[in-house]
């Protein structure tokens, strides 16, 4: 196993680079880790520069998993289940901090270092939340708080406030509520050596099944929303999906996301996640279809010839929702005009206001672990009586964001025919409810890497 390498200036248009790190011997593998910019040359590796990059990763062998540089491990505990170091600079103590998983001990270790090569154990965080069968891929990041999550543009700088709160994100595999792998997070306080969670609750990042081991980008001011990207798959079926044999790839990454914290109805310290700015991808820059009067009506859009990438984003806003005796549904369906396949979702405005996502009518992959349906409850905001939804779909991934990112879900799907038609509809809504929607085409982030057949060839693990 190698460390692949791709670069981007906007997190959407990517360029493949040569493989970054190769294993040193047969049977070795380069597992997860992280890279940092050693701008102060604390390591001594970069005497004449301020932009030296140091990669800290797991070298997996039959005997143990270690964190190393050059040929020498910088941290070894003699365990085959010690991996996934994530390193950041903690300015208050002028030290590097590593979070690393003692995977099958259900423990996250905290280590500190002045120079990235000599590490001292500081503390452990153990047996919190969902345990599954092992902890993996921890992340520690300081997050700002939203003043008001319900406004139209919640990430406006005037609505984002710096705080001392961090989240410790831990992925588990297997053992997710829906099966397989999932990520959870714990809000709390970090003092440079110890992390103290506000409680022991397991807060799940994503209510779908295909969002795992998200990684945060560092060096973003703590007063700004923090940015992450995740692996869009699930270990239950990632190695047997049909694209492996048919197209030489088995999985992809999620959208990059902005992340902040917010206190919400029945949900203190909620992780709010929204897509990183999509507007540079709009093609054309204006909406392809829209309606300001969708109450008890529908919008049908055929994008088979207008969106070459097959990728769309749409949003709807439902306003003037009654606080009592609310009725009606709002639904969307992406369909293939050739095969009749579809993926759909919807929101029930009454009762306990559930939202659902259903990939069961996609026929290109049959696996007992490939769960068809996902759902989450989303209370109507009492201050605004409004519900917002944003959906982004590619040829084989859909991501949904409820109420400005209070809840999100990621799901992969493998159709036999390309989806090319979108329907948005509402029905049985109370009189006075207003619904509007906008649909945007998205350009491909890999178009410049395609060969004459439209295929993108990634990192190739041939001899070097």
CSV table of C-alpha atoms in Angstrom, one decimal:
chain,number,residue,atom,x,y,z
A,1,UNK,CA,0.0,0.0,0.0
A,2,UNK,CA,1.3,3.4,-1.0
A,3,UNK,CA,0.5,7.1,-0.3
A,4,UNK,CA,-1.1,8.6,-3.3
A,5,UNK,CA,-0.8,12.3,-4.1
A,6,UNK,CA,-3.1,14.9,-5.7
A,7,UNK,CA,-3.0,18.7,-5.5
A,8,UNK,CA,-5.6,21.4,-5.9
A,9,UNK,CA,-5.9,25.1,-5.4
A,10,UNK,CA,-9.7,25.1,-4.8
A,11,UNK,CA,-10.4,21.6,-3.4
A,12,UNK,CA,-12.5,20.8,-6.5
A,13,UNK,CA,-10.1,20.8,-9.5
A,14,UNK,CA,-7.5,18.2,-8.8
A,15,UNK,CA,-4.2,17.2,-10.5
A,16,UNK,CA,-2.6,13.8,-9.9
A,17,UNK,CA,1.0,13.8,-8.8
A,18,UNK,CA,3.5,10.9,-8.6
A,19,UNK,CA,3.1,8.6,-5.7
A,20,UNK,CA,4.4,10.4,-2.6
A,21,UNK,CA,5.5,7.5,-0.3
A,22,UNK,CA,6.4,3.9,-1.2
A,23,UNK,CA,6.8,1.0,1.3
A,24,UNK,CA,10.4,0.0,1.8
A,25,UNK,CA,10.0,-3.8,1.6
A,26,UNK,CA,7.7,-6.6,0.5
A,27,UNK,CA,4.8,-7.0,3.0
A,28,UNK,CA,5.0,-3.4,4.2
A,29,UNK,CA,2.2,-0.9,3.7
A,30,UNK,CA,1.9,2.9,4.1
A,31,UNK,CA,-1.2,3.4,6.2
A,32,UNK,CA,-2.9,6.7,7.3
A,33,UNK,CA,-1.1,9.7,8.6
A,34,UNK,CA,-0.8,13.4,8.0
A,35,UNK,CA,1.5,16.1,6.7
A,36,UNK,CA,2.5,19.4,8.3
A,37,UNK,CA,4.4,22.5,7.2
A,38,UNK,CA,7.4,23.0,9.5
A,39,UNK,CA,7.6,26.8,8.9
A,40,UNK,CA,9.9,27.3,11.9
A,41,UNK,CA,12.2,24.4,11.0
A,42,UNK,CA,11.6,22.8,14.4
A,43,UNK,CA,12.7,19.5,12.8
A,44,UNK,CA,16.1,20.8,11.6
A,45,UNK,CA,15.3,19.3,8.2
A,46,UNK,CA,14.9,22.6,6.4
A,47,UNK,CA,17.7,25.1,7.4
A,48,UNK,CA,17.1,27.4,4.4
A,49,UNK,CA,13.3,27.4,4.0
A,50,UNK,CA,10.0,28.1,5.7
A,51,UNK,CA,7.8,25.8,3.7
A,52,UNK,CA,9.2,22.4,4.4
A,53,UNK,CA,6.7,19.6,4.6
A,54,UNK,CA,7.0,16.7,7.0
A,55,UNK,CA,4.8,13.6,6.6
A,56,UNK,CA,4.0,11.5,9.7
A,57,UNK,CA,2.4,8.2,8.8
A,58,UNK,CA,2.0,4.6,9.8
A,59,UNK,CA,4.4,2.0,8.5
A,60,UNK,CA,2.5,-1.3,8.7
A,61,UNK,CA,4.5,-4.5,8.9
A,62,UNK,CA,3.7,-8.0,10.1
A,63,UNK,CA,5.4,-7.3,13.4
A,64,UNK,CA,4.1,-3.8,14.3
A,65,UNK,CA,2.7,-0.4,13.2
A,66,UNK,CA,5.1,2.5,13.7
A,67,UNK,CA,5.2,6.2,12.9
A,68,UNK,CA,8.5,6.9,11.1
A,69,UNK,CA,10.8,9.2,9.1
A,70,UNK,CA,13.5,8.1,6.7
A,71,UNK,CA,14.1,4.5,7.7
A,72,UNK,CA,13.8,5.0,11.4
A,73,UNK,CA,10.6,4.9,13.5
A,74,UNK,CA,10.0,8.0,15.5
A,75,UNK,CA,7.3,6.2,17.6
A,76,UNK,CA,6.9,2.5,18.3
A,77,UNK,CA,5.1,0.7,21.1
A,78,UNK,CA,5.6,-2.8,19.7
A,79,UNK,CA,1.9,-3.1,18.6
A,80,UNK,CA,0.3,-4.2,15.3
A,81,UNK,CA,-2.7,-1.9,16.2
A,82,UNK,CA,-1.1,1.5,16.6
A,83,UNK,CA,-1.8,3.8,13.7
A,84,UNK,CA,-3.2,6.9,12.0
A,85,UNK,CA,-1.2,9.8,13.5
A,86,UNK,CA,-2.7,13.2,13.0
A,87,UNK,CA,-0.3,16.1,13.9
A,88,UNK,CA,-1.0,19.8,14.5
A,89,UNK,CA,0.9,22.7,16.0
A,90,UNK,CA,-0.3,24.0,19.4
A,91,UNK,CA,0.9,27.5,19.6
A,92,UNK,CA,0.2,28.1,23.3
A,93,UNK,CA,2.9,25.6,24.3
A,94,UNK,CA,5.0,25.9,21.1
A,95,UNK,CA,4.7,22.1,20.6
A,96,UNK,CA,3.5,19.7,18.0
A,97,UNK,CA,0.6,17.5,19.2
A,98,UNK,CA,-0.2,14.1,17.8
A,99,UNK,CA,-3.4,12.1,18.2
A,100,UNK,CA,-3.0,8.4,17.3
A,101,UNK,CA,-5.2,5.4,17.7
A,102,UNK,CA,-4.5,2.4,19.9
A,103,UNK,CA,-7.0,0.8,17.7
A,104,UNK,CA,-8.2,-2.3,19.5
A,105,UNK,CA,-7.7,-0.8,23.0
A,106,UNK,CA,-10.4,1.8,22.1
A,107,UNK,CA,-7.9,4.5,23.1
A,108,UNK,CA,-6.7,7.7,21.4
A,109,UNK,CA,-3.2,8.7,22.6
A,110,UNK,CA,-2.0,12.3,22.8
A,111,UNK,CA,1.8,12.9,22.3
A,112,UNK,CA,3.8,16.1,22.2
A,113,UNK,CA,7.0,17.0,20.5
A,114,UNK,CA,9.2,20.1,20.0
A,115,UNK,CA,10.7,18.8,16.8
A,116,UNK,CA,8.4,16.2,15.1
A,117,UNK,CA,11.0,13.4,15.7
A,118,UNK,CA,11.1,13.0,19.5
A,119,UNK,CA,7.6,12.3,21.0
A,120,UNK,CA,6.4,12.2,24.6
A,121,UNK,CA,3.2,10.5,25.7
A,122,UNK,CA,0.9,13.1,27.4
A,123,UNK,CA,-2.5,11.4,28.0
A,124,UNK,CA,-5.1,9.0,26.7
A,125,UNK,CA,-8.8,9.3,25.8
A,126,UNK,CA,-10.4,5.9,26.1
A,127,UNK,CA,-13.7,4.1,25.8
A,128,UNK,CA,-16.0,6.9,24.7
A,129,UNK,CA,-19.0,6.8,22.5
A,130,UNK,CA,-19.5,3.9,20.0
A,131,UNK,CA,-16.6,1.4,20.3
A,132,UNK,CA,-17.3,-1.0,17.5
A,133,UNK,CA,-14.3,-3.3,17.1
A,134,UNK,CA,-11.6,-0.6,16.8
A,135,UNK,CA,-10.9,3.1,16.8
A,136,UNK,CA,-9.2,4.6,13.8
A,137,UNK,CA,-8.2,7.9,12.1
A,138,UNK,CA,-8.5,10.4,15.0
A,139,UNK,CA,-8.6,14.2,14.3
A,140,UNK,CA,-8.4,17.1,16.8
A,141,UNK,CA,-9.5,20.5,15.6
A,142,UNK,CA,-10.6,23.7,17.2
A,143,UNK,CA,-14.0,24.9,15.9
A,144,UNK,CA,-15.8,28.2,16.0
A,145,UNK,CA,-19.5,28.5,17.1
A,146,UNK,CA,-22.4,29.9,15.1
A,147,UNK,CA,-24.5,32.6,16.7
A,148,UNK,CA,-27.6,31.7,14.7
A,149,UNK,CA,-27.7,28.5,12.6
A,150,UNK,CA,-31.1,29.3,11.1
A,151,UNK,CA,-30.3,32.4,9.1
A,152,UNK,CA,-30.0,32.1,5.3
A,153,UNK,CA,-26.2,32.4,5.2
A,154,UNK,CA,-25.0,31.0,8.5
A,155,UNK,CA,-21.3,31.1,7.6
A,156,UNK,CA,-21.3,34.8,7.2
A,157,UNK,CA,-18.3,36.1,9.2
A,158,UNK,CA,-20.5,38.2,11.5
A,159,UNK,CA,-22.3,35.0,12.6
A,160,UNK,CA,-19.1,32.9,13.3
A,161,UNK,CA,-17.5,33.3,16.7
A,162,UNK,CA,-14.1,31.9,17.9
A,163,UNK,CA,-14.2,29.7,21.0
A,164,UNK,CA,-11.9,27.4,23.0
A,165,UNK,CA,-13.9,24.3,22.0
A,166,UNK,CA,-12.4,21.5,20.0
A,167,UNK,CA,-13.8,18.3,18.6
A,168,UNK,CA,-12.0,15.0,18.8
A,169,UNK,CA,-13.2,13.0,15.8
A,170,UNK,CA,-12.8,9.2,16.0
A,171,UNK,CA,-13.8,6.7,13.3
A,172,UNK,CA,-14.9,3.1,14.1
A,173,UNK,CA,-14.8,0.0,11.9
A,174,UNK,CA,-16.8,-2.2,12.1
A,175,UNK,CA,-19.6,-1.4,14.5
A,176,UNK,CA,-21.5,1.5,13.0
A,177,UNK,CA,-25.3,1.6,13.7
A,178,UNK,CA,-26.0,0.9,10.1
A,179,UNK,CA,-23.1,-1.6,9.8
A,180,UNK,CA,-19.5,-1.3,8.9
A,181,UNK,CA,-17.6,2.0,9.3
A,182,UNK,CA,-18.6,5.5,10.6
A,183,UNK,CA,-17.2,8.6,12.2
A,184,UNK,CA,-18.2,10.1,15.5
A,185,UNK,CA,-17.1,13.3,17.3
A,186,UNK,CA,-16.7,14.5,20.9
A,187,UNK,CA,-16.8,18.3,21.7
A,188,UNK,CA,-14.6,19.4,24.5
A,189,UNK,CA,-11.6,21.4,25.8
A,190,UNK,CA,-7.9,20.8,25.0
A,191,UNK,CA,-5.1,22.3,27.0
A,192,UNK,CA,-2.1,21.1,25.0
A,193,UNK,CA,-1.8,17.7,26.6
A,194,UNK,CA,-5.3,16.5,27.7
A,195,UNK,CA,-8.7,16.5,26.0
A,196,UNK,CA,-11.8,16.7,28.2
A,197,UNK,CA,-15.1,15.9,26.5
A,198,UNK,CA,-18.2,17.9,27.5
A,199,UNK,CA,-20.0,14.5,27.9
A,200,UNK,CA,-19.8,10.9,26.8
A,201,UNK,CA,-22.4,11.0,24.1
A,202,UNK,CA,-21.7,9.6,20.6
A,203,UNK,CA,-22.4,12.2,18.1
A,204,UNK,CA,-22.4,10.8,14.5
A,205,UNK,CA,-21.0,12.9,11.7
A,206,UNK,CA,-23.2,11.6,8.9
A,207,UNK,CA,-26.5,9.7,8.9
A,208,UNK,CA,-25.7,7.9,5.6
A,209,UNK,CA,-23.4,5.0,5.2
A,210,UNK,CA,-20.5,6.3,3.1
A,211,UNK,CA,-18.7,8.9,5.0
A,212,UNK,CA,-15.6,7.7,6.9
A,213,UNK,CA,-12.3,8.8,8.3
A,214,UNK,CA,-12.7,12.5,7.5
A,215,UNK,CA,-9.5,14.6,7.6
A,216,UNK,CA,-9.3,18.2,8.6
A,217,UNK,CA,-7.0,20.7,6.8
A,218,UNK,CA,-4.9,22.7,9.3
A,219,UNK,CA,-3.5,26.2,9.2
A,220,UNK,CA,-7.0,27.7,8.9
A,221,UNK,CA,-7.5,30.5,11.5
A,222,UNK,CA,-9.6,29.1,14.4
A,223,UNK,CA,-12.0,32.0,13.9
A,224,UNK,CA,-13.0,30.6,10.5
A,225,UNK,CA,-15.0,27.5,9.6
A,226,UNK,CA,-12.7,24.5,9.4
A,227,UNK,CA,-12.5,22.4,6.3
A,228,UNK,CA,-12.5,18.6,6.0
A,229,UNK,CA,-12.8,15.9,3.4
A,230,UNK,CA,-13.8,12.3,3.9
A,231,UNK,CA,-13.6,8.9,2.3
A,232,UNK,CA,-16.9,8.2,0.6
A,233,UNK,CA,-17.3,4.5,1.1
A,234,UNK,CA,-17.8,1.8,3.7
A,235,UNK,CA,-15.5,-1.0,4.7
A,236,UNK,CA,-18.4,-3.5,4.5
A,237,UNK,CA,-18.3,-3.4,0.6
A,238,UNK,CA,-15.6,-1.0,-0.5
A,239,UNK,CA,-13.5,-3.7,-2.0
A,240,UNK,CA,-16.3,-5.4,-4.0
A,241,UNK,CA,-18.1,-2.5,-5.6
A,242,UNK,CA,-18.5,-3.0,-9.4
A,243,UNK,CA,-16.3,0.0,-10.4
A,244,UNK,CA,-13.3,-2.0,-9.3
A,245,UNK,CA,-13.4,-4.5,-12.2
A,246,UNK,CA,-15.2,-2.2,-14.6
A,247,UNK,CA,-13.4,1.1,-14.2
A,248,UNK,CA,-10.3,0.4,-12.0
A,249,UNK,CA,-11.4,2.5,-9.1
A,250,UNK,CA,-13.3,1.4,-6.0
A,251,UNK,CA,-14.1,4.6,-4.1
A,252,UNK,CA,-13.8,8.4,-4.1
A,253,UNK,CA,-13.7,11.3,-1.6
A,254,UNK,CA,-16.6,13.3,-0.4
A,255,UNK,CA,-17.2,17.0,-1.0
A,256,UNK,CA,-14.9,19.2,1.0
A,257,UNK,CA,-16.9,20.7,3.8
A,258,UNK,CA,-17.0,23.7,6.0
A,259,UNK,CA,-17.4,22.7,9.7
A,260,UNK,CA,-18.6,24.8,12.7
A,261,UNK,CA,-20.3,24.0,16.0
A,262,UNK,CA,-23.8,25.2,17.0
A,263,UNK,CA,-26.2,24.8,19.9
A,264,UNK,CA,-29.6,23.7,18.5
A,265,UNK,CA,-32.9,22.4,19.7
A,266,UNK,CA,-32.1,19.2,21.7
A,267,UNK,CA,-28.6,19.3,20.3
A,268,UNK,CA,-25.9,21.1,22.1
A,269,UNK,CA,-22.4,21.2,20.4
A,270,UNK,CA,-23.9,20.1,17.0
A,271,UNK,CA,-21.3,19.7,14.2
A,272,UNK,CA,-22.7,21.8,11.3
A,273,UNK,CA,-21.3,20.8,7.9
A,274,UNK,CA,-21.9,22.5,4.6
A,275,UNK,CA,-20.3,22.0,1.2
A,276,UNK,CA,-17.2,24.1,0.5
A,277,UNK,CA,-18.1,27.0,-1.9
A,278,UNK,CA,-19.6,25.3,-5.0
A,279,UNK,CA,-20.1,28.5,-7.0
A,280,UNK,CA,-16.8,28.1,-9.0
A,281,UNK,CA,-18.2,24.8,-10.3
A,282,UNK,CA,-21.5,26.2,-11.5
A,283,UNK,CA,-21.8,25.6,-15.2
A,284,UNK,CA,-23.4,27.8,-16.4
A,285,UNK,CA,-23.0,30.3,-13.5
A,286,UNK,CA,-26.8,30.8,-13.4
A,287,UNK,CA,-29.4,28.2,-12.5
A,288,UNK,CA,-30.5,25.7,-15.1
A,289,UNK,CA,-34.0,25.5,-13.6
A,290,UNK,CA,-35.8,27.2,-10.8
A,291,UNK,CA,-39.2,27.9,-9.3
A,292,UNK,CA,-40.5,30.2,-6.6
A,293,UNK,CA,-44.0,28.6,-6.5
A,294,UNK,CA,-43.4,24.9,-5.9
A,295,UNK,CA,-46.1,24.5,-3.2
A,296,UNK,CA,-48.2,21.5,-4.1
A,297,UNK,CA,-46.5,21.5,-7.5
A,298,UNK,CA,-43.5,19.9,-9.2
A,299,UNK,CA,-40.4,20.8,-11.3
A,300,UNK,CA,-39.0,18.3,-13.9
A,301,UNK,CA,-35.6,18.9,-15.4
A,302,UNK,CA,-33.9,16.7,-18.1
A,303,UNK,CA,-30.1,17.3,-17.8
A,304,UNK,CA,-29.0,14.6,-20.2
A,305,UNK,CA,-27.6,17.1,-22.7
A,306,UNK,CA,-27.0,20.2,-20.6
A,307,UNK,CA,-24.7,18.8,-17.9
A,308,UNK,CA,-21.8,16.8,-19.4
A,309,UNK,CA,-20.4,15.9,-16.0
A,310,UNK,CA,-23.6,14.4,-14.8
A,311,UNK,CA,-23.2,16.4,-11.6
A,312,UNK,CA,-25.9,18.6,-10.2
A,313,UNK,CA,-26.6,20.7,-7.1
A,314,UNK,CA,-30.0,21.8,-6.1
A,315,UNK,CA,-31.5,23.5,-3.1
A,316,UNK,CA,-35.0,24.1,-1.9
A,317,UNK,CA,-36.4,26.4,0.8
A,318,UNK,CA,-39.8,25.8,2.5
A,319,UNK,CA,-41.1,28.8,4.5
A,320,UNK,CA,-44.2,29.8,6.5
A,321,UNK,CA,-44.5,26.2,7.9
A,322,UNK,CA,-47.3,26.2,10.5
A,323,UNK,CA,-46.2,25.4,14.1
A,324,UNK,CA,-49.2,23.0,14.6
A,325,UNK,CA,-51.2,20.6,12.5
A,326,UNK,CA,-48.6,20.6,9.8
A,327,UNK,CA,-49.1,18.3,6.8
A,328,UNK,CA,-47.4,17.5,3.5
A,329,UNK,CA,-44.3,16.2,1.9
A,330,UNK,CA,-41.4,17.5,-0.2
A,331,UNK,CA,-39.6,15.0,-2.4
A,332,UNK,CA,-36.9,14.7,-5.0
A,333,UNK,CA,-36.0,11.9,-7.5
A,334,UNK,CA,-33.0,11.5,-9.8
A,335,UNK,CA,-33.9,9.1,-12.6
A,336,UNK,CA,-32.4,7.4,-15.6
A,337,UNK,CA,-34.5,7.7,-18.7
A,338,UNK,CA,-32.8,4.6,-20.2
A,339,UNK,CA,-32.9,2.1,-17.4
A,340,UNK,CA,-35.7,3.4,-15.1
A,341,UNK,CA,-33.4,3.4,-12.1
A,342,UNK,CA,-33.7,6.1,-9.5
A,343,UNK,CA,-32.5,7.5,-6.2
A,344,UNK,CA,-34.9,9.6,-4.2
A,345,UNK,CA,-35.3,11.4,-0.9
A,346,UNK,CA,-37.9,13.4,0.9
A,347,UNK,CA,-39.1,15.3,4.0
A,348,UNK,CA,-42.3,14.8,5.9
A,349,UNK,CA,-43.4,18.2,7.4
A,350,UNK,CA,-45.7,16.7,10.0
A,351,UNK,CA,-45.2,14.4,13.0
A,352,UNK,CA,-41.6,14.0,14.1
A,353,UNK,CA,-40.5,15.5,10.7
A,354,UNK,CA,-38.3,12.6,9.3
A,355,UNK,CA,-36.1,12.9,6.2
A,356,UNK,CA,-35.3,9.9,4.1
A,357,UNK,CA,-32.8,8.9,1.4
A,358,UNK,CA,-33.4,5.8,-0.7
A,359,UNK,CA,-30.9,4.2,-3.2
A,360,UNK,CA,-32.9,0.9,-3.4
A,361,UNK,CA,-33.9,1.4,-7.1
A,362,UNK,CA,-30.3,1.5,-8.3
A,363,UNK,CA,-29.5,-1.9,-9.9
A,364,UNK,CA,-25.7,-1.9,-10.6
A,365,UNK,CA,-24.6,-3.4,-7.3
A,366,UNK,CA,-26.2,-6.1,-5.2
A,367,UNK,CA,-24.7,-6.8,-1.8
A,368,UNK,CA,-26.4,-7.7,1.5
A,369,UNK,CA,-24.5,-5.0,3.4
A,370,UNK,CA,-25.4,-2.2,0.8
A,371,UNK,CA,-28.1,-0.7,2.9
A,372,UNK,CA,-30.8,0.9,0.8
A,373,UNK,CA,-32.5,3.5,3.0
A,374,UNK,CA,-31.3,6.0,5.5
A,375,UNK,CA,-33.3,8.5,7.6
A,376,UNK,CA,-33.0,11.2,10.2
A,377,UNK,CA,-35.4,13.4,12.1
A,378,UNK,CA,-35.0,17.2,11.6
A,379,UNK,CA,-37.1,19.4,13.8
A,380,UNK,CA,-38.6,22.5,12.2
A,381,UNK,CA,-36.9,25.6,13.6
A,382,UNK,CA,-39.4,27.4,15.9
A,383,UNK,CA,-37.9,30.8,15.3
A,384,UNK,CA,-38.1,30.7,11.5
A,385,UNK,CA,-40.6,27.9,10.6
A,386,UNK,CA,-38.4,27.2,7.7
A,387,UNK,CA,-36.7,24.1,6.2
A,388,UNK,CA,-33.8,24.2,3.8
A,389,UNK,CA,-32.2,21.4,1.8
A,390,UNK,CA,-29.1,21.2,-0.4
A,391,UNK,CA,-28.4,18.2,-2.5
A,392,UNK,CA,-25.2,17.5,-4.5
A,393,UNK,CA,-25.1,14.5,-6.8
A,394,UNK,CA,-22.4,13.1,-9.0
A,395,UNK,CA,-22.5,10.0,-11.2
A,396,UNK,CA,-22.1,7.7,-8.2
A,397,UNK,CA,-22.3,9.8,-5.0
A,398,UNK,CA,-25.1,11.8,-3.5
A,399,UNK,CA,-24.7,14.1,-0.5
A,400,UNK,CA,-27.6,15.8,1.3
A,401,UNK,CA,-27.4,18.7,3.8
A,402,UNK,CA,-30.5,19.5,5.9
A,403,UNK,CA,-31.2,22.9,7.4
A,404,UNK,CA,-27.9,24.6,6.7
A,405,UNK,CA,-25.9,21.5,7.5
A,406,UNK,CA,-27.4,20.6,10.8
A,407,UNK,CA,-27.5,17.0,9.5
A,408,UNK,CA,-25.9,15.5,6.4
A,409,UNK,CA,-25.7,12.1,4.7
A,410,UNK,CA,-23.4,10.6,2.1
A,411,UNK,CA,-24.4,7.6,0.0
A,412,UNK,CA,-22.7,6.0,-3.0
A,413,UNK,CA,-24.7,4.2,-5.7
A,414,UNK,CA,-23.8,2.3,-8.9
A,415,UNK,CA,-26.4,2.6,-11.6
A,416,UNK,CA,-26.5,0.6,-14.8
A,417,UNK,CA,-27.6,3.7,-16.7
A,418,UNK,CA,-26.6,7.3,-16.1
A,419,UNK,CA,-29.1,9.3,-14.1
A,420,UNK,CA,-30.2,12.2,-16.3
A,421,UNK,CA,-33.6,13.6,-15.0
A,422,UNK,CA,-34.5,15.4,-11.8
A,423,UNK,CA,-38.0,15.8,-10.3
A,424,UNK,CA,-38.7,18.0,-7.3
A,425,UNK,CA,-42.3,17.9,-6.0
A,426,UNK,CA,-44.4,18.8,-3.0
A,427,UNK,CA,-47.9,17.7,-2.1
A,428,UNK,CA,-50.6,18.1,0.6
A,429,UNK,CA,-48.9,21.1,2.1
A,430,UNK,CA,-50.9,23.4,4.3
A,431,UNK,CA,-52.3,26.6,2.7
A,432,UNK,CA,-49.8,29.4,2.9
A,433,UNK,CA,-46.6,27.3,2.8
A,434,UNK,CA,-44.1,28.7,0.3
A,435,UNK,CA,-41.6,26.5,-1.6
A,436,UNK,CA,-38.8,27.7,-3.9
A,437,UNK,CA,-36.0,25.7,-5.6
A,438,UNK,CA,-32.9,26.3,-7.8
A,439,UNK,CA,-31.0,23.7,-9.9
A,440,UNK,CA,-27.3,24.2,-10.9
A,441,UNK,CA,-25.1,22.1,-13.2
A,442,UNK,CA,-21.6,21.4,-12.0
A,443,UNK,CA,-18.4,21.0,-14.0
A,444,UNK,CA,-16.1,18.1,-13.6
A,445,UNK,CA,-13.2,18.5,-11.2
A,446,UNK,CA,-11.1,16.0,-13.1
A,447,UNK,CA,-11.9,17.1,-16.7
A,448,UNK,CA,-8.3,18.2,-17.3
A,449,UNK,CA,-7.0,14.7,-16.3
A,450,UNK,CA,-9.3,12.7,-18.6
A,451,UNK,CA,-7.8,10.7,-21.5
A,452,UNK,CA,-9.5,10.4,-24.9
A,453,UNK,CA,-11.9,7.8,-23.5
A,454,UNK,CA,-13.0,10.1,-20.7
A,455,UNK,CA,-11.0,8.0,-18.1
A,456,UNK,CA,-8.9,9.5,-15.4
A,457,UNK,CA,-5.9,7.4,-14.5
A,458,UNK,CA,-4.8,7.8,-10.9
A,459,UNK,CA,-1.6,7.0,-9.1
A,460,UNK,CA,0.1,3.9,-10.6
A,461,UNK,CA,2.0,1.6,-8.3
A,462,UNK,CA,4.6,0.4,-10.7
A,463,UNK,CA,8.3,0.1,-9.7
A,464,UNK,CA,10.0,3.4,-9.2
